[in-house]
C-alpha positions as a printed Julia matrix, in Angstrom:
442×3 Matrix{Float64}:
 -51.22  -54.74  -47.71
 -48.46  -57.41  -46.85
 -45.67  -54.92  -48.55
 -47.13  -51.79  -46.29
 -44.91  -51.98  -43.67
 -42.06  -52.65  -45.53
 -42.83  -49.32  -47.67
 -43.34  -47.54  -44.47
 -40.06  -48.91  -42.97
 -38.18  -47.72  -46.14
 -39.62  -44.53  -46.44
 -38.58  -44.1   -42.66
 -35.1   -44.99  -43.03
 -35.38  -41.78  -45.78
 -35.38  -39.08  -42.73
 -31.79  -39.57  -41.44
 -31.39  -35.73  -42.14
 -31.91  -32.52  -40.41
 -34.19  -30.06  -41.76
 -35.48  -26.62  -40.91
 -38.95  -26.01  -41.88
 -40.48  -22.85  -42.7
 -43.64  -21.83  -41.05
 -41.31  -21.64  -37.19
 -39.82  -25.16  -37.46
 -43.48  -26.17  -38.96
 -42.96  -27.42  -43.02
 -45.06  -24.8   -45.2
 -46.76  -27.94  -46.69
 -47.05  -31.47  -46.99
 -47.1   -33.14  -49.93
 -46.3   -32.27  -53.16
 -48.98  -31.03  -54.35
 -49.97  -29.11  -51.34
 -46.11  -27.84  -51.23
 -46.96  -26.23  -55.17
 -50.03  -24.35  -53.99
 -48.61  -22.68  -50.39
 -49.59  -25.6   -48.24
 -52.96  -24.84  -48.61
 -54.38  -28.34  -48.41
 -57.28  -28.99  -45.42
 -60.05  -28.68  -48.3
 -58.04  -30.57  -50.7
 -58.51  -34.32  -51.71
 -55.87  -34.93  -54.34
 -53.41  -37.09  -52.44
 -52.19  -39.75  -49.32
 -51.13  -36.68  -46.86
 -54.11  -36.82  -44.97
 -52.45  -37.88  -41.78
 -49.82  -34.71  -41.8
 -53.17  -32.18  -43.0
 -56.73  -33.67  -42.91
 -56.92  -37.44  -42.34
 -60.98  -36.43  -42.96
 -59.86  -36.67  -46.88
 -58.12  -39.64  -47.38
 -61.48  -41.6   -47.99
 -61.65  -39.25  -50.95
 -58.24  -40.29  -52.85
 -58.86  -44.35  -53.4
 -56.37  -46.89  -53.54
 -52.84  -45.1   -53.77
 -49.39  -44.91  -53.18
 -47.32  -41.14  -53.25
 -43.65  -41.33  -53.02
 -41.12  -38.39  -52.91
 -38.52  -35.84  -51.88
 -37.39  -32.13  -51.4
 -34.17  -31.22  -52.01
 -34.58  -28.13  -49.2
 -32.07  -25.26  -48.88
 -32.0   -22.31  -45.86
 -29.33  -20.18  -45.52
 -29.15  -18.66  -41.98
 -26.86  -16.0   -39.94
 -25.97  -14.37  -36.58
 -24.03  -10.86  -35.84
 -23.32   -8.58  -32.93
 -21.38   -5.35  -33.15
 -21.28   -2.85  -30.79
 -20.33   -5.37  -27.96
 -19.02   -4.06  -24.46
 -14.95   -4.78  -23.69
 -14.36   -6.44  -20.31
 -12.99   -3.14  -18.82
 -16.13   -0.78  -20.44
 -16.52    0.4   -23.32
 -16.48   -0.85  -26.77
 -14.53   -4.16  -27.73
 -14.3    -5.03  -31.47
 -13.63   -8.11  -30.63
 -16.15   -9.45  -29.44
 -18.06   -8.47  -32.64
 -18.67  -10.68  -35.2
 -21.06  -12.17  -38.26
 -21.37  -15.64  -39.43
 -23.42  -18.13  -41.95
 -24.13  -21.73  -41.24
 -22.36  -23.72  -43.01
 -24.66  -26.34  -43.67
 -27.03  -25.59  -46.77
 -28.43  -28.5   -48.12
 -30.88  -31.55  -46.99
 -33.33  -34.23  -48.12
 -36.28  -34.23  -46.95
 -38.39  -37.62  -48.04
 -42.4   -38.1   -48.0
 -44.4   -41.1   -48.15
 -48.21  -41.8   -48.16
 -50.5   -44.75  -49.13
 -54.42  -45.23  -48.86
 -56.44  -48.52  -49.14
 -60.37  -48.5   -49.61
 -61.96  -51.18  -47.51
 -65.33  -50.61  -49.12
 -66.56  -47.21  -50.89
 -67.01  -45.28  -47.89
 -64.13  -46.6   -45.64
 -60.13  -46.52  -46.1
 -57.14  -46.86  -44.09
 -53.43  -45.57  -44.68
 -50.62  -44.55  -43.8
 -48.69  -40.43  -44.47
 -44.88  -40.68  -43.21
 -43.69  -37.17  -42.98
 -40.84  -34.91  -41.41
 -42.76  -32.14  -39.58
 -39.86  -30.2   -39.25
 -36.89  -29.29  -37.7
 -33.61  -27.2   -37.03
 -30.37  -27.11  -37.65
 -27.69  -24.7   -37.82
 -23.9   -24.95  -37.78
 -21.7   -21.86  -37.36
 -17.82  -22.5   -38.07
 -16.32  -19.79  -35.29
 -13.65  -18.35  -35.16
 -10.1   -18.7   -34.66
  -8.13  -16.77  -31.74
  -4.05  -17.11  -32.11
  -3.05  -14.19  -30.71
  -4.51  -12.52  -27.58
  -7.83  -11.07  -27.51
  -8.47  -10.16  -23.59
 -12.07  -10.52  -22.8
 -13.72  -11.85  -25.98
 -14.61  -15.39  -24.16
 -14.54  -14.07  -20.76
 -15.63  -17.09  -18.67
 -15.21  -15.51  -15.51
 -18.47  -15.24  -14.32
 -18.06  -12.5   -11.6
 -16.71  -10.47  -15.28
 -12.79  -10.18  -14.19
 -10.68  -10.29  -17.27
  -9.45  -13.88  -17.86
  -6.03  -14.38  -19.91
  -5.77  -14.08  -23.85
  -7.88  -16.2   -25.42
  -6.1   -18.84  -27.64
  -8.22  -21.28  -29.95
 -11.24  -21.64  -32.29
 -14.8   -19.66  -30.36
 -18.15  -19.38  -31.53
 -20.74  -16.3   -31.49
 -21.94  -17.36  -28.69
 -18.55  -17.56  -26.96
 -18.63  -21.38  -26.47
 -15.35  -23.61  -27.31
 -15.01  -24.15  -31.44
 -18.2   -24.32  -33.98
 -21.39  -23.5   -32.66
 -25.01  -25.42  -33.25
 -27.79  -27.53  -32.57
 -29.51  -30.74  -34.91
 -33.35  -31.19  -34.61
 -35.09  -33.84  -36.35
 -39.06  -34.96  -36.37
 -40.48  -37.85  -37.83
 -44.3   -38.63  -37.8
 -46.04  -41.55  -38.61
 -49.94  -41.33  -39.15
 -52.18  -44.34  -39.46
 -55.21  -43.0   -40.62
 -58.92  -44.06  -40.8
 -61.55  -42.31  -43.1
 -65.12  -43.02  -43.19
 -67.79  -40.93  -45.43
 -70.74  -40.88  -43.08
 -73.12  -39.43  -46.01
 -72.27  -38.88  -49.47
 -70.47  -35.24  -49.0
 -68.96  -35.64  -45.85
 -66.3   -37.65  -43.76
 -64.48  -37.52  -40.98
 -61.44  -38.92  -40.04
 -58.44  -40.0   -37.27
 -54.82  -40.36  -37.31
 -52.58  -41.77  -34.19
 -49.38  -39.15  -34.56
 -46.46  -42.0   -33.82
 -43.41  -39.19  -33.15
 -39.48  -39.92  -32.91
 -37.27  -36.73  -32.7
 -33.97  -36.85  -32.07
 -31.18  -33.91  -31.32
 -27.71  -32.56  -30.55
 -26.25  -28.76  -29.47
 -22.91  -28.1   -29.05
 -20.7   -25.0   -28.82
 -23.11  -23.8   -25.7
 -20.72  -24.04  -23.12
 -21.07  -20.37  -22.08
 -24.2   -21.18  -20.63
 -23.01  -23.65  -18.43
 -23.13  -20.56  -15.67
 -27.33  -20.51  -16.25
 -27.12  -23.99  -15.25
 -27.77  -25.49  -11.69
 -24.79  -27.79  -11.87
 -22.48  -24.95  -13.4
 -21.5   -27.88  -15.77
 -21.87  -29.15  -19.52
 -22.44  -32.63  -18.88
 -25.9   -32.62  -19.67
 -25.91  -29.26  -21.59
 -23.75  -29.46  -24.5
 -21.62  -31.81  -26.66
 -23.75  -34.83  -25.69
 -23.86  -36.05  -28.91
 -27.34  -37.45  -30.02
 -29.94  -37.78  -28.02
 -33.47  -39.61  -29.26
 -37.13  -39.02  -27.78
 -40.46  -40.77  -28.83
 -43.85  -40.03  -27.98
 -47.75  -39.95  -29.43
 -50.53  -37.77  -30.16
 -53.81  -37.29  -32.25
 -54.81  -35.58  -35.42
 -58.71  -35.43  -36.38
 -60.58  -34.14  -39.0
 -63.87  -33.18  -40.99
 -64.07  -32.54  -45.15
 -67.87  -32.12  -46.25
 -68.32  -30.85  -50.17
 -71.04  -28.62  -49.94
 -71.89  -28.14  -53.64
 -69.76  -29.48  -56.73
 -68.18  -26.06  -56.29
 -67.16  -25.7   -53.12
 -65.77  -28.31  -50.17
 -64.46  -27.29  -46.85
 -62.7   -28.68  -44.46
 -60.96  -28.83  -40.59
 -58.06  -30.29  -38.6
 -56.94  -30.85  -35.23
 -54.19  -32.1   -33.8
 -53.17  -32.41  -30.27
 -49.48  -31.66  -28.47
 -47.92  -34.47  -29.25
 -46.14  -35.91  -25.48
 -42.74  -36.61  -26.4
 -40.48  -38.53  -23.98
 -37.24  -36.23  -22.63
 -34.01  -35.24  -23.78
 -32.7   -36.86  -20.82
 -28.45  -36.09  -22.64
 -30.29  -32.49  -22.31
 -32.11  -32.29  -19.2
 -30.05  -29.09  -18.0
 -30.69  -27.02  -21.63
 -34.46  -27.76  -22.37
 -37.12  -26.65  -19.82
 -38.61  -29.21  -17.57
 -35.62  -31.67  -17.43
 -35.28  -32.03  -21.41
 -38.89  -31.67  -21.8
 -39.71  -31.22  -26.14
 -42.88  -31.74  -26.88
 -44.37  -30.97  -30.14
 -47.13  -27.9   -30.17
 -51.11  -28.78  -30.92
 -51.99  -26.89  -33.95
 -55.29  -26.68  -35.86
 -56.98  -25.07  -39.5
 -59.33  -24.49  -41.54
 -59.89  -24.26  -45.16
 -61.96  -23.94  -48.2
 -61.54  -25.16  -51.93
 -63.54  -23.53  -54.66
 -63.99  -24.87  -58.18
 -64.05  -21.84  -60.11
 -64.45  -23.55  -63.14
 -63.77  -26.81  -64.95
 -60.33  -26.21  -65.2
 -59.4   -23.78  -62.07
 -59.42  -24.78  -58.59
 -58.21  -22.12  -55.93
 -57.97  -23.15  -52.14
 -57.55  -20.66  -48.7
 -56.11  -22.41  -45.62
 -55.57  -20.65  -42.07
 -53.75  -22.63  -39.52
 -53.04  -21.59  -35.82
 -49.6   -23.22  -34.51
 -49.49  -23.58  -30.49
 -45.9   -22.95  -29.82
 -46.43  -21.56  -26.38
 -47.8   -25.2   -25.5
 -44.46  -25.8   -25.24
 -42.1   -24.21  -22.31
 -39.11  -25.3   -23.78
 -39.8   -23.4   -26.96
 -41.84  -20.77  -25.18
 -40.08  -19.72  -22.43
 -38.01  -16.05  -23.14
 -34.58  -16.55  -22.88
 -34.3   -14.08  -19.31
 -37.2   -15.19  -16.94
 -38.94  -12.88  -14.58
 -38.26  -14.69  -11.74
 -34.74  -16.27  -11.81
 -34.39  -19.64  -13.1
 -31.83  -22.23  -14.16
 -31.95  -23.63  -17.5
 -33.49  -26.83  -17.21
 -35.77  -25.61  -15.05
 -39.86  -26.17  -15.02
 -39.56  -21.94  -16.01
 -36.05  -22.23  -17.21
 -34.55  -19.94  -20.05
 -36.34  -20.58  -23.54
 -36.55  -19.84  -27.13
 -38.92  -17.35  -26.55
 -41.26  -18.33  -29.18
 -44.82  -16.87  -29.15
 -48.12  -18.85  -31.12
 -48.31  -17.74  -34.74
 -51.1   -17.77  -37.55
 -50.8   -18.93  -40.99
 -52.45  -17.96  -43.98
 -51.88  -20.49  -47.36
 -53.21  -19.55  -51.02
 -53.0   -21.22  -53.77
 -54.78  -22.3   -57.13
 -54.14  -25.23  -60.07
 -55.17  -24.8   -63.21
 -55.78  -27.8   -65.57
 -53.94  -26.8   -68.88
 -54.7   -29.93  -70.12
 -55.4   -33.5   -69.67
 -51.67  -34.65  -68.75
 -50.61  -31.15  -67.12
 -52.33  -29.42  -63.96
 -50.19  -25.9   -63.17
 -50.53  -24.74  -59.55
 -49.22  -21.27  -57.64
 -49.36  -20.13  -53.86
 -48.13  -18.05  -51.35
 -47.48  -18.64  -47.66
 -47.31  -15.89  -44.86
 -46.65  -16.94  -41.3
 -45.76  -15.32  -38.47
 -42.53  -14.76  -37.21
 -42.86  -16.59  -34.03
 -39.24  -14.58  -32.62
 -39.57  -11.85  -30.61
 -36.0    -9.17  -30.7
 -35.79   -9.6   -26.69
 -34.8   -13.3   -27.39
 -32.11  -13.03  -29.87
 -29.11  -14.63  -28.11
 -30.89  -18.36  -27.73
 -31.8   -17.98  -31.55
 -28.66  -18.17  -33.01
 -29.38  -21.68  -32.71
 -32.88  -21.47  -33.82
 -33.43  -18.4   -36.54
 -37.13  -19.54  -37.37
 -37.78  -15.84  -38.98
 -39.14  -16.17  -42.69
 -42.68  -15.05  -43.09
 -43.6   -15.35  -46.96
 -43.11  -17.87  -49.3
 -44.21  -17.73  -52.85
 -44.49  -21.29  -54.69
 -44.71  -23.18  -58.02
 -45.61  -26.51  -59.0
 -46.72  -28.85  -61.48
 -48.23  -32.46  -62.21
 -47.43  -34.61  -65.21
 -50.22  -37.43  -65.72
 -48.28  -40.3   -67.28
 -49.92  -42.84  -70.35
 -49.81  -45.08  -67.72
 -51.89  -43.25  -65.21
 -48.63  -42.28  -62.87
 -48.41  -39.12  -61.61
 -45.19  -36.64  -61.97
 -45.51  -33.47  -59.18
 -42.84  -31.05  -58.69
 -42.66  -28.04  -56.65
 -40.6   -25.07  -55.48
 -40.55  -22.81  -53.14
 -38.98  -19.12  -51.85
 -39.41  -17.73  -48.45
 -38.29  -14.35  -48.93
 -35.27  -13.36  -46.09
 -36.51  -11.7   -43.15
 -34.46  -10.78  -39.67
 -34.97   -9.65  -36.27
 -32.34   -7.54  -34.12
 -32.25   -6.9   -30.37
 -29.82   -6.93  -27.89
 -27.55   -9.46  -26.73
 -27.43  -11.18  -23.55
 -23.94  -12.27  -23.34
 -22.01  -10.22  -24.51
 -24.0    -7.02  -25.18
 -24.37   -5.22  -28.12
 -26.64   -5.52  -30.98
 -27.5    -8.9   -32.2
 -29.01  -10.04  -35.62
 -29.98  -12.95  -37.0
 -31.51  -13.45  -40.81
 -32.73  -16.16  -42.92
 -33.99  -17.19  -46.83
 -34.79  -20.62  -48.12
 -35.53  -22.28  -51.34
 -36.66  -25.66  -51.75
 -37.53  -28.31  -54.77
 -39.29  -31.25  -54.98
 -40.44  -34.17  -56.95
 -42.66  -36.97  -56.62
 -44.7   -40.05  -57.97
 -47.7   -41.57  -57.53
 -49.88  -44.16  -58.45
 -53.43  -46.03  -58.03
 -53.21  -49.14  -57.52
């Protein structure tokens, strides 16, 4: 117990990079053995994860320590064609199509479980809950192109444009840099022999940077950048709660639930005049349910549904053209437009012998991106929906476990029109992602 928070502190230091998660900006799973069989994990007792899926289980696992990493890869991109010129009409030039340029990122996980007596235990799940990033080179401009970063609000025709412009007609490369760290105490108690319940404390630290948005400096109040764009990094910390229930109802079949509460994150204050209420980016309440069923000795399968509360959220939530008019930064301020979504995770494991368990899933979330609010999600192209996955673990002679897992979410894109420059707008997105970790009981 001494070592704990030195192991925690470690395994923190791990989450230094972005990520983009899969289910919105939601990871499809955590843990590795949850990530092998679609997520699907909130009837499942094989690991420390509790406190990112159902703390309720982590009385179930004993004493032990799980340790690991995805090496996680989404390839994202934005185009408009059909754009309007400054003087009517069609301007090829302001058309364009782009991939971020930034492919690859680490994502580390850490969990570890003591029992204080058989029906008690405390621990600890470290996790990354998600993110975004994208990065879009632009363009370059060295000989005049009238009108394709028009910055004249009233629309009059500025001179040529000279130097390096984005898709969203902001000054050189164009993106944003999300990250979310959660750390979950947990405490487990069986209450009778088939069920438990169980609480984590969600301890949250985000941090963030955008730049390349300086075309939207004319949605702001101030009708400046200065606390819009190329602010460099800006840090936010806040708390909230997950609970949960597991109860095996027969040596078949266990069930289980999980809450957890919108997490209140402190503000973007470097940002207060590009999120909605002053900076305001809280993380969404989400909830789910789920059932295991051991179809035999050897074959486990497992159903999760899980309901993610984006619209908590009016930063995230808010569509990118109010009804009623509104500066960015605003209480109703310009959003992402992101609406709630439902997941649904499958997946099995199959024992193929004593040292090897096999496991398959699939994912399917919605996309939470409507086509009205295109132009904000450049930054932000959340649009998979399924994800198929594989995974494995490898019981050492010494008792250690070696999981891996991978995972494909299939591309997907929405289209709609653009709000700054017209036209059609598109943005797309795949991903694949490995893994590998180790564990052991202590």
């Amino acid at each position: 117990m001494r070592r704990t928070p030195l192991i925690v502190a470690l395994a923190a230091l791990g989450f230094a990079g972005p990520a983009f998660a899969t289910n919105g900006y939601f990871a499809h799973g955590y843990g590795m053995k949850a990530k092998g069989m679609g997520g699907a994990s909130t009837a499942m007792d094989v690991d420390t994860f509790g406190g990112a899926n159902n703390p309720a289980s982590m009385v179930w696992v004993g004493d032990r320590i799980d340790l690991g990493a995805d090496l996680f890869s989404p390839r994202r991109s934005a185009s408009r064609s059909g754009s309007a010129g400054a003087f009517g009409g069609l301007d090829p030039g302001r058309d364009f199509s782009e991939e971020s340029d930034r492919n690859y990122f680490i994502i580390p996980e850490f969990g570890y479980n003591k029992m204080l007596n058989p029906d008690l235990s405390v621990g600890v799940t470290v996790y990354g809950n998600g993110g975004m990033n994208t990065r879009y080179p632009g363009r370059a401009i060295n000989s005049g192109v009238t009108g394709f970063c028009d910055r004249d609000a009233s629309g009059t025709p500025t001179p040529p444009d000279i130097g390096v412009f984005n898709g969203l007609c902001g000054a050189g490369k164009l993106g944003v840099d999300l990250m979310q760290l959660i750390i979950a105490p947990s405490l487990s108690y069986k209450f009778t022999p088939s069920h438990s319940i169980g609480v984590s404390p969600l301890l949250g630290y985000q941090r963030f940077k955008a730049y390349g948005i300086d075309s939207f400096r004319g949605w702001t109040a101030s009708g400046s950048t200065d606390n819009l764009t190329e602010q460099g990094y800006d840090d936010s910390t806040g708390w909230g709660i997950r609970i949960g229930w597991m109860g095996k109802l027969s040596d078949q079949v266990t069930v289980g639930a999980s809450y957890a509460s919108k997490m209140r994150m402190s503000k973007f204050d470097k940002y207060s005049e590009l999120f909605a209420e002053r900076g305001d980016f809280d993380i969404p309440s989400n909830w789910s349910l789920g059932v295991a069923f051991q179809a035999t000795p050897q074959v486990r399968v497992a159903m999760d549904y899980q309901r993610i509360n984006y619209e908590d959220v009016k930063s995230v939530s808010n569509p990118q053209t109010p009804a009623a008019p509104a500066s960015l930064g605003d209480a109703n301020g310009p959003g992402f437009g992101w609406r709630d979504i439902d997941v649904w995770k499958l997946g099995g494991e199959y024992q193929y012998s004593k040292n090897l368990t096999l496991r398959a899933g699939i994912n399917h979330g919605e996309n939470p991106i409507r086509p009205a609010d295109i132009s904000f999600n450049f930054l932000a192209p959340g649009v998979v929906e399924t994800h198929l996955t594989l995974g494995f673990t490898y019981t050492t002679a010494s008792g250690g476990e070696l999981s891996m897992a991978y995972m494909h979410a299939f591309e997907n894109s929405v289209s709609g029109a653009g709000v700054i420059m017209g036209g059609r707008e598109k943005i797309k997105m795949y991903q694949d992602s490995i893994g590998i970790a180790y564990s052991w009981k202590m």
